[in-house]
Structures are given as C-alpha cells and as structure tokens.
Tab-separated table of C-alpha atoms in Angstrom:
chain	number	residue	atom	x	y	z
A	1	MET	CA	-49.892	14.822	-76.047
A	2	ILE	CA	-49.724	18.320	-75.179
A	3	LYS	CA	-51.266	17.087	-71.635
A	4	LYS	CA	-48.473	14.014	-71.757
A	5	HIS	CA	-46.040	16.914	-72.285
A	6	ILE	CA	-47.185	19.238	-69.093
A	7	ILE	CA	-46.767	15.631	-66.848
A	8	THR	CA	-43.117	15.114	-68.199
A	9	CYS	CA	-42.049	18.826	-67.426
A	10	SER	CA	-43.800	18.667	-63.744
A	11	ILE	CA	-41.476	15.296	-63.108
A	12	ILE	CA	-38.618	17.321	-64.411
A	13	LEU	CA	-39.541	20.165	-62.653
A	14	GLY	CA	-39.820	18.046	-58.883
A	15	LEU	CA	-36.590	16.638	-59.624
A	16	LEU	CA	-34.539	19.777	-60.327
A	17	VAL	CA	-36.276	21.162	-57.254
A	18	MET	CA	-35.543	18.202	-54.876
A	19	ALA	CA	-31.781	17.657	-56.226
A	20	LYS	CA	-31.278	21.902	-55.234
A	21	VAL	CA	-32.393	20.857	-51.847
A	22	PHE	CA	-30.322	18.245	-50.700
A	23	ALA	CA	-27.194	19.977	-52.781
A	24	TYR	CA	-28.493	22.694	-50.237
A	25	ASN	CA	-28.863	20.668	-46.878
A	26	MET	CA	-25.579	18.267	-47.774
A	27	PRO	CA	-22.518	20.917	-46.331
A	28	GLN	CA	-25.122	21.503	-43.618
A	29	ALA	CA	-25.349	17.878	-42.096
A	30	PHE	CA	-21.499	17.487	-42.925
A	31	LYS	CA	-20.558	20.684	-41.041
A	32	SER	CA	-22.928	19.950	-38.439
A	33	GLN	CA	-21.150	16.498	-37.722
A	34	LYS	CA	-18.006	17.672	-38.042
A	35	LYS	CA	-18.517	20.231	-35.140
A	36	GLY	CA	-20.452	17.900	-32.903
A	37	LEU	CA	-16.910	15.381	-33.743
A	38	ASN	CA	-15.096	18.541	-32.756
A	39	ASN	CA	-16.507	18.872	-29.322
A	40	THR	CA	-16.048	15.368	-28.727
A	41	THR	CA	-12.655	15.657	-29.578
A	42	LYS	CA	-11.950	18.775	-27.635
A	43	SER	CA	-14.130	16.935	-24.402
A	44	ILE	CA	-11.663	13.764	-24.297
A	45	THR	CA	-8.563	16.433	-24.457
A	46	THR	CA	-9.549	17.924	-21.573
A	47	THR	CA	-10.198	15.376	-19.250
A	48	THR	CA	-7.084	13.696	-20.196
A	49	THR	CA	-5.706	16.514	-19.348
A	50	THR	CA	-7.687	16.897	-15.904
A	51	ILE	CA	-6.852	13.181	-15.067
A	52	THR	CA	-2.593	13.930	-15.614
A	53	GLU	CA	-2.530	17.327	-13.370
A	54	GLU	CA	-4.267	15.920	-10.540
A	55	PRO	CA	-2.035	16.072	-7.659
A	56	VAL	CA	-1.108	12.251	-5.782
A	57	ASN	CA	-2.255	11.973	-2.181
A	58	LEU	CA	0.765	10.579	-0.579
A	59	MET	CA	-1.936	8.705	2.527
A	60	ALA	CA	-3.794	7.479	-0.420
A	61	GLN	CA	-0.267	5.341	-1.475
A	62	LEU	CA	0.420	4.250	2.143
A	63	ASN	CA	-0.480	1.031	2.872
A	64	PHE	CA	0.972	-1.980	4.895
A	65	ALA	CA	0.648	-5.350	3.155
A	66	GLU	CA	-1.771	-4.166	0.867
A	67	GLU	CA	-4.149	-2.906	3.446
A	68	THR	CA	-4.476	0.975	3.137
A	69	LEU	CA	-5.258	3.500	5.606
A	70	PRO	CA	-9.391	4.891	5.348
A	71	LEU	CA	-9.142	8.010	3.549
A	72	GLY	CA	-10.904	11.075	4.561
A	73	ASP	CA	-10.116	10.403	8.823
A	74	ARG	CA	-8.448	13.334	9.873
A	75	LYS	CA	-7.419	11.334	12.946
A	76	VAL	CA	-5.124	8.364	11.255
A	77	GLU	CA	-3.695	11.036	8.876
A	78	GLN	CA	-2.526	13.119	11.749
A	79	LYS	CA	-1.181	10.050	13.607
A	80	MET	CA	0.352	8.538	10.192
A	81	LYS	CA	2.111	11.835	9.892
A	82	ARG	CA	3.210	12.161	13.086
A	83	VAL	CA	4.786	8.884	13.128
A	84	LEU	CA	6.765	8.975	10.051
A	85	ALA	CA	7.768	12.481	11.385
A	86	GLY	CA	9.709	10.569	13.907
A	87	TYR	CA	11.619	7.963	12.160
A	88	SER	CA	13.072	11.050	9.437
A	89	TYR	CA	16.632	11.251	9.613
A	90	SER	CA	16.388	14.728	11.775
A	91	ASN	CA	14.893	12.505	14.119
A	92	LEU	CA	16.556	9.613	14.111
A	93	GLN	CA	20.762	11.022	13.403
A	94	THR	CA	21.776	7.051	12.544
A	95	ASN	CA	21.742	5.337	8.825
A	96	ARG	CA	21.616	2.230	11.045
A	97	LEU	CA	18.190	1.041	9.832
A	98	HIS	CA	19.556	1.363	5.869
A	99	ARG	CA	22.468	-0.898	6.806
A	100	MET	CA	19.757	-3.380	8.682
A	101	ALA	CA	17.457	-3.887	5.822
A	102	ALA	CA	20.605	-4.009	3.134
A	103	GLU	CA	22.226	-7.038	5.369
A	104	TRP	CA	18.777	-9.464	6.284
A	105	PHE	CA	16.760	-8.763	3.815
A	106	PRO	CA	18.330	-10.688	1.424
A	107	ILE	CA	17.627	-13.696	3.540
A	108	ILE	CA	14.115	-12.094	5.478
A	109	GLU	CA	12.101	-12.039	1.521
A	110	PRO	CA	12.684	-15.377	0.002
A	111	ILE	CA	11.573	-17.254	3.721
A	112	LEU	CA	8.818	-15.012	3.169
A	113	ALA	CA	7.955	-15.958	-0.061
A	114	ALA	CA	8.232	-19.274	0.489
A	115	TYR	CA	5.487	-19.193	3.160
A	116	GLY	CA	3.406	-16.948	1.743
A	117	ILE	CA	3.889	-14.105	3.885
A	118	PRO	CA	3.160	-10.258	2.375
A	119	ASN	CA	6.974	-9.205	2.386
A	120	ASP	CA	5.748	-5.928	4.001
A	121	PHE	CA	6.609	-8.268	7.033
A	122	LYS	CA	10.252	-7.589	6.161
A	123	TYR	CA	10.270	-4.386	8.125
A	124	MET	CA	8.809	-5.956	11.479
A	125	PRO	CA	12.481	-6.996	12.889
A	126	LEU	CA	13.665	-3.233	11.855
A	127	VAL	CA	10.303	-1.631	14.376
A	128	GLU	CA	10.998	-4.534	16.578
A	129	SER	CA	14.791	-4.776	17.064
A	130	GLY	CA	16.257	-2.083	14.264
A	131	LEU	CA	17.430	0.197	16.993
A	132	GLN	CA	17.185	-1.028	20.085
A	133	GLY	CA	18.371	-4.590	20.098
A	134	GLY	CA	18.848	-7.164	22.824
A	135	MET	CA	16.475	-7.980	25.251
A	136	SER	CA	12.562	-6.346	26.136
A	137	PRO	CA	11.663	-5.848	30.156
A	138	LYS	CA	9.138	-8.905	29.575
A	139	GLY	CA	11.952	-10.898	28.153
A	140	ALA	CA	11.685	-11.416	24.561
A	141	ASN	CA	15.036	-11.488	22.479
A	142	GLY	CA	16.014	-11.674	19.249
A	143	PHE	CA	15.441	-10.296	15.181
A	144	TRP	CA	11.753	-11.022	15.838
A	145	GLN	CA	11.144	-10.299	19.871
A	146	PHE	CA	10.086	-13.530	20.589
A	147	MET	CA	9.064	-14.556	24.452
A	148	PRO	CA	11.328	-17.575	25.663
A	149	GLY	CA	8.356	-19.945	25.564
A	150	THR	CA	6.938	-18.961	21.849
A	151	ALA	CA	10.070	-19.272	20.471
A	152	ARG	CA	9.895	-23.399	21.234
A	153	THR	CA	6.279	-23.721	19.993
A	154	TYR	CA	7.324	-22.426	16.744
A	155	GLY	CA	10.861	-25.013	16.452
A	156	LEU	CA	13.427	-22.705	18.070
A	157	LYS	CA	15.840	-23.544	20.858
A	158	VAL	CA	15.804	-21.585	23.762
A	159	ASN	CA	17.990	-22.350	27.162
A	160	SER	CA	21.188	-21.832	28.825
A	161	GLU	CA	23.554	-21.824	25.973
A	162	VAL	CA	21.350	-21.725	22.822
A	163	ASP	CA	19.521	-18.812	22.060
A	164	GLU	CA	17.982	-19.521	18.206
A	165	ARG	CA	16.033	-16.260	18.467
A	166	LYS	CA	19.297	-14.159	18.002
A	167	ASN	CA	19.594	-16.726	14.134
A	168	LEU	CA	17.705	-14.272	11.334
A	169	ARG	CA	17.315	-17.410	8.946
A	170	LYS	CA	16.015	-19.791	12.295
A	171	SER	CA	14.073	-17.276	13.388
A	172	THR	CA	12.362	-15.363	10.278
A	173	ILE	CA	10.803	-19.625	9.144
A	174	ALA	CA	9.005	-19.213	13.153
A	175	ALA	CA	7.863	-15.858	12.360
A	176	CYS	CA	6.893	-17.003	9.502
A	177	LYS	CA	4.923	-19.813	10.761
A	178	TYR	CA	3.525	-18.138	13.641
A	179	ILE	CA	2.150	-15.150	11.227
A	180	LYS	CA	0.194	-17.544	8.833
A	181	GLU	CA	-1.120	-19.263	12.027
A	182	LEU	CA	-2.568	-15.823	12.899
A	183	TYR	CA	-3.726	-14.680	9.371
A	184	GLY	CA	-5.824	-18.240	9.960
A	185	VAL	CA	-7.511	-16.617	12.775
A	186	PHE	CA	-8.135	-12.616	12.188
A	187	ASP	CA	-7.925	-12.605	8.216
A	188	SER	CA	-6.460	-9.686	8.069
A	189	TRP	CA	-3.035	-8.568	7.658
A	190	THR	CA	-2.696	-5.470	9.577
A	191	LEU	CA	-4.478	-7.634	12.367
A	192	VAL	CA	-1.701	-10.016	12.248
A	193	ALA	CA	0.864	-7.451	13.206
A	194	ALA	CA	-1.514	-6.012	15.896
A	195	ALA	CA	-1.782	-9.340	17.016
A	196	TYR	CA	1.831	-9.967	16.935
A	197	ASN	CA	2.601	-7.166	19.246
A	198	VAL	CA	-0.341	-7.568	21.612
A	199	GLY	CA	-0.807	-11.810	21.598
A	200	ASP	CA	-3.695	-13.047	19.781
A	201	ASN	CA	-5.572	-13.745	22.786
A	202	HIS	CA	-6.161	-10.350	23.447
A	203	MET	CA	-6.279	-8.904	20.163
A	204	ARG	CA	-9.289	-11.342	20.226
A	205	LYS	CA	-10.943	-10.067	23.321
A	206	GLN	CA	-10.617	-5.831	22.105
A	207	ILE	CA	-12.348	-7.012	18.573
A	208	ASN	CA	-15.330	-8.690	19.989
A	209	ARG	CA	-15.797	-6.279	22.838
A	210	GLN	CA	-15.584	-3.315	20.114
A	211	ASN	CA	-17.676	-5.281	17.710
A	212	GLN	CA	-14.411	-3.703	15.149
A	213	ASP	CA	-12.244	-5.712	12.710
A	214	ASN	CA	-10.637	-2.189	11.142
A	215	TYR	CA	-7.771	-1.956	12.722
A	216	PHE	CA	-7.079	2.009	11.953
A	217	LYS	CA	-10.603	2.409	13.494
A	218	MET	CA	-9.863	-0.254	17.001
A	219	LYS	CA	-8.868	2.045	20.871
A	220	LEU	CA	-5.899	0.047	21.493
A	221	ASN	CA	-3.100	0.615	24.186
A	222	ARG	CA	-0.332	2.773	22.633
A	223	GLU	CA	2.141	0.373	21.775
A	224	THR	CA	-0.100	-2.155	19.795
A	225	GLY	CA	-2.230	1.001	18.037
A	226	GLY	CA	1.004	2.801	16.644
A	227	TYR	CA	2.827	-0.265	15.563
A	228	VAL	CA	0.798	-1.059	12.228
A	229	TYR	CA	1.976	2.802	11.704
A	230	LYS	CA	5.155	2.552	12.667
A	231	LEU	CA	5.395	-0.800	10.094
A	232	ILE	CA	3.907	1.901	7.538
A	233	SER	CA	7.093	4.685	7.841
A	234	MET	CA	9.696	1.711	8.451
A	235	LYS	CA	8.219	0.409	4.758
A	236	GLN	CA	8.380	4.624	3.710
A	237	ILE	CA	12.065	5.555	4.989
A	238	ILE	CA	13.346	2.348	3.303
A	239	GLN	CA	12.153	2.549	0.235
A	240	ASP	CA	11.984	6.360	-0.802
A	241	PRO	CA	15.004	7.498	2.157
A	242	SER	CA	15.636	10.763	0.523
A	243	ARG	CA	12.295	11.830	0.921
A	244	TYR	CA	12.809	11.778	4.684
A	245	GLY	CA	16.171	13.499	5.116
A	246	TYR	CA	18.136	10.220	4.232
A	247	ARG	CA	21.562	10.210	2.201
A	248	GLU	CA	21.148	7.388	0.182
A	249	SER	CA	23.893	4.536	0.268
A	250	LYS	CA	25.451	1.701	-2.003
A	251	GLY	CA	23.527	-0.988	-0.469
A	252	VAL	CA	19.989	0.550	0.245
A	253	LEU	CA	20.432	1.575	-3.229
A	254	ALA	CA	21.815	-2.001	-4.347
A	255	MET	CA	18.613	-3.008	-2.319
A	256	ASN	CA	16.156	-0.814	-3.896
A	257	THR	CA	16.929	-1.509	-7.766
A	258	ASN	CA	16.390	-4.971	-6.464
A	259	GLN	CA	13.314	-4.604	-5.415
A	260	GLU	CA	11.965	-3.225	-8.684
C-alpha cells in the first residue's frame, strides 16, 4: 500500500509541475505572437505610405497610342521636354489649337474608332494643319495633309474643281484606311505615325539600314525624328491646357469632360 501511495503522489506531483510550466509559458508565447503581429502591421503600413508618397514622373506618363518613351534615356527626355515647351502658351500665344480640337474631334473620333485606329491619331491633323493650314510647298493639302496621288489612292477626289482633302469627314476616312494599311506593315503605332510623315518606303529602308524598329532610338531626319514628340506634346496641351499656360475655354472643358 505504501508503495502504491508513493507512486500516486509522484504522479500528482509531476502533473502539478507540468501545469505550472504550461501556465508560465502560455503568456510568453502569446506575447511573442502578438509582437510578431505588431511588426507585420507596422511593416505593411510603412510600405503603403511609401507607395502613396512616391512622386509621379511626368515622362513615365507620356505616350502615343500607349507606346511609351524609353525611360532613363536622357536624350529622349530632353528632346521631349524641349518640344513640349515649344507648344506652351508662352511660345504659341494662341488658343487656335484648342478651338480646332473642340470643333474637329467630335467628327474625327468616331471614324477612328470605326476603323480600329487609336484615339491619339486625332492629334495628327492639329500637328499637320492646325497652325499653318493650306497647301505645303510639296503639294500636300487639307486636314491630313495628303499629297494628291495618295489622296486619290484612298478614295478622295482631287482635281481642278473638287479637292476632298479639305473635307474633314471624307479625308479622315481616307487617313484611317492609310493608317490601317501602314500598321499592317510596321506593327507599331509610333512607326506608323513616322511613316505617315516621311513615307512608308523611306521608313522601311531606315528600319533595315539601322536594324532598329524602336522609333525613339532611330536616327531620322529632323522633321520625322520630332514628329511623334509633336503628337505627344499636342496631346498634352489639349488634355491638360492649364498646366501649359492655357486658359480653358468652355469648348475645351466640354471636350475634356466627354473624353473622361
């Protein structure tokens, strides 16, 4: 009996010791877990704050038909800033482009959409004929500055009595047909814009000669090499006129509201 009693006491004593150890360790474990959770929360909060406060780079926002500038290329960024500055109100001193945009875009936009052409091509007539208008020294004329032969190829009448290059709707349809055909060749909207300016044959030769099909990295003549930069600049001053010194007229405000 004595031996049985001693064994029972030993078991009870062992259980008491284990209970004490378990009770002692539980708060420590919970405290450790809580501390870990606090650290995690603090880390997440800090990360979120950093992302929110990160400054937005204007160059990273600029694009033509969703084709962006190569970031980190100092020459490209300097050129972009220079061309942008050239389109500011302090340099142009006119709201002519914004008035034309408010008048032309409602006609141009649905035609571009119908042919599957990016909306950014609506800025092309503003660059081509928005400021100067009329016939170029080489014979290009109208909103999209078509040469007579090219205009006829894409369905426009050009003769001594009629010049449909000056018809916004008809010339936009012709331009869409040409642009779509160019995209089938170059598979890049920036190259399409450049080819529209310089001609598709010349553009193909330059791509093959330079073994390069990134517009921003190609060496092109002055006019073509700056053409897409002009389109991006035109897009900027129309979309965000106040940033570049323009006062937003009612027509421009209505146009930008419709775009949103």
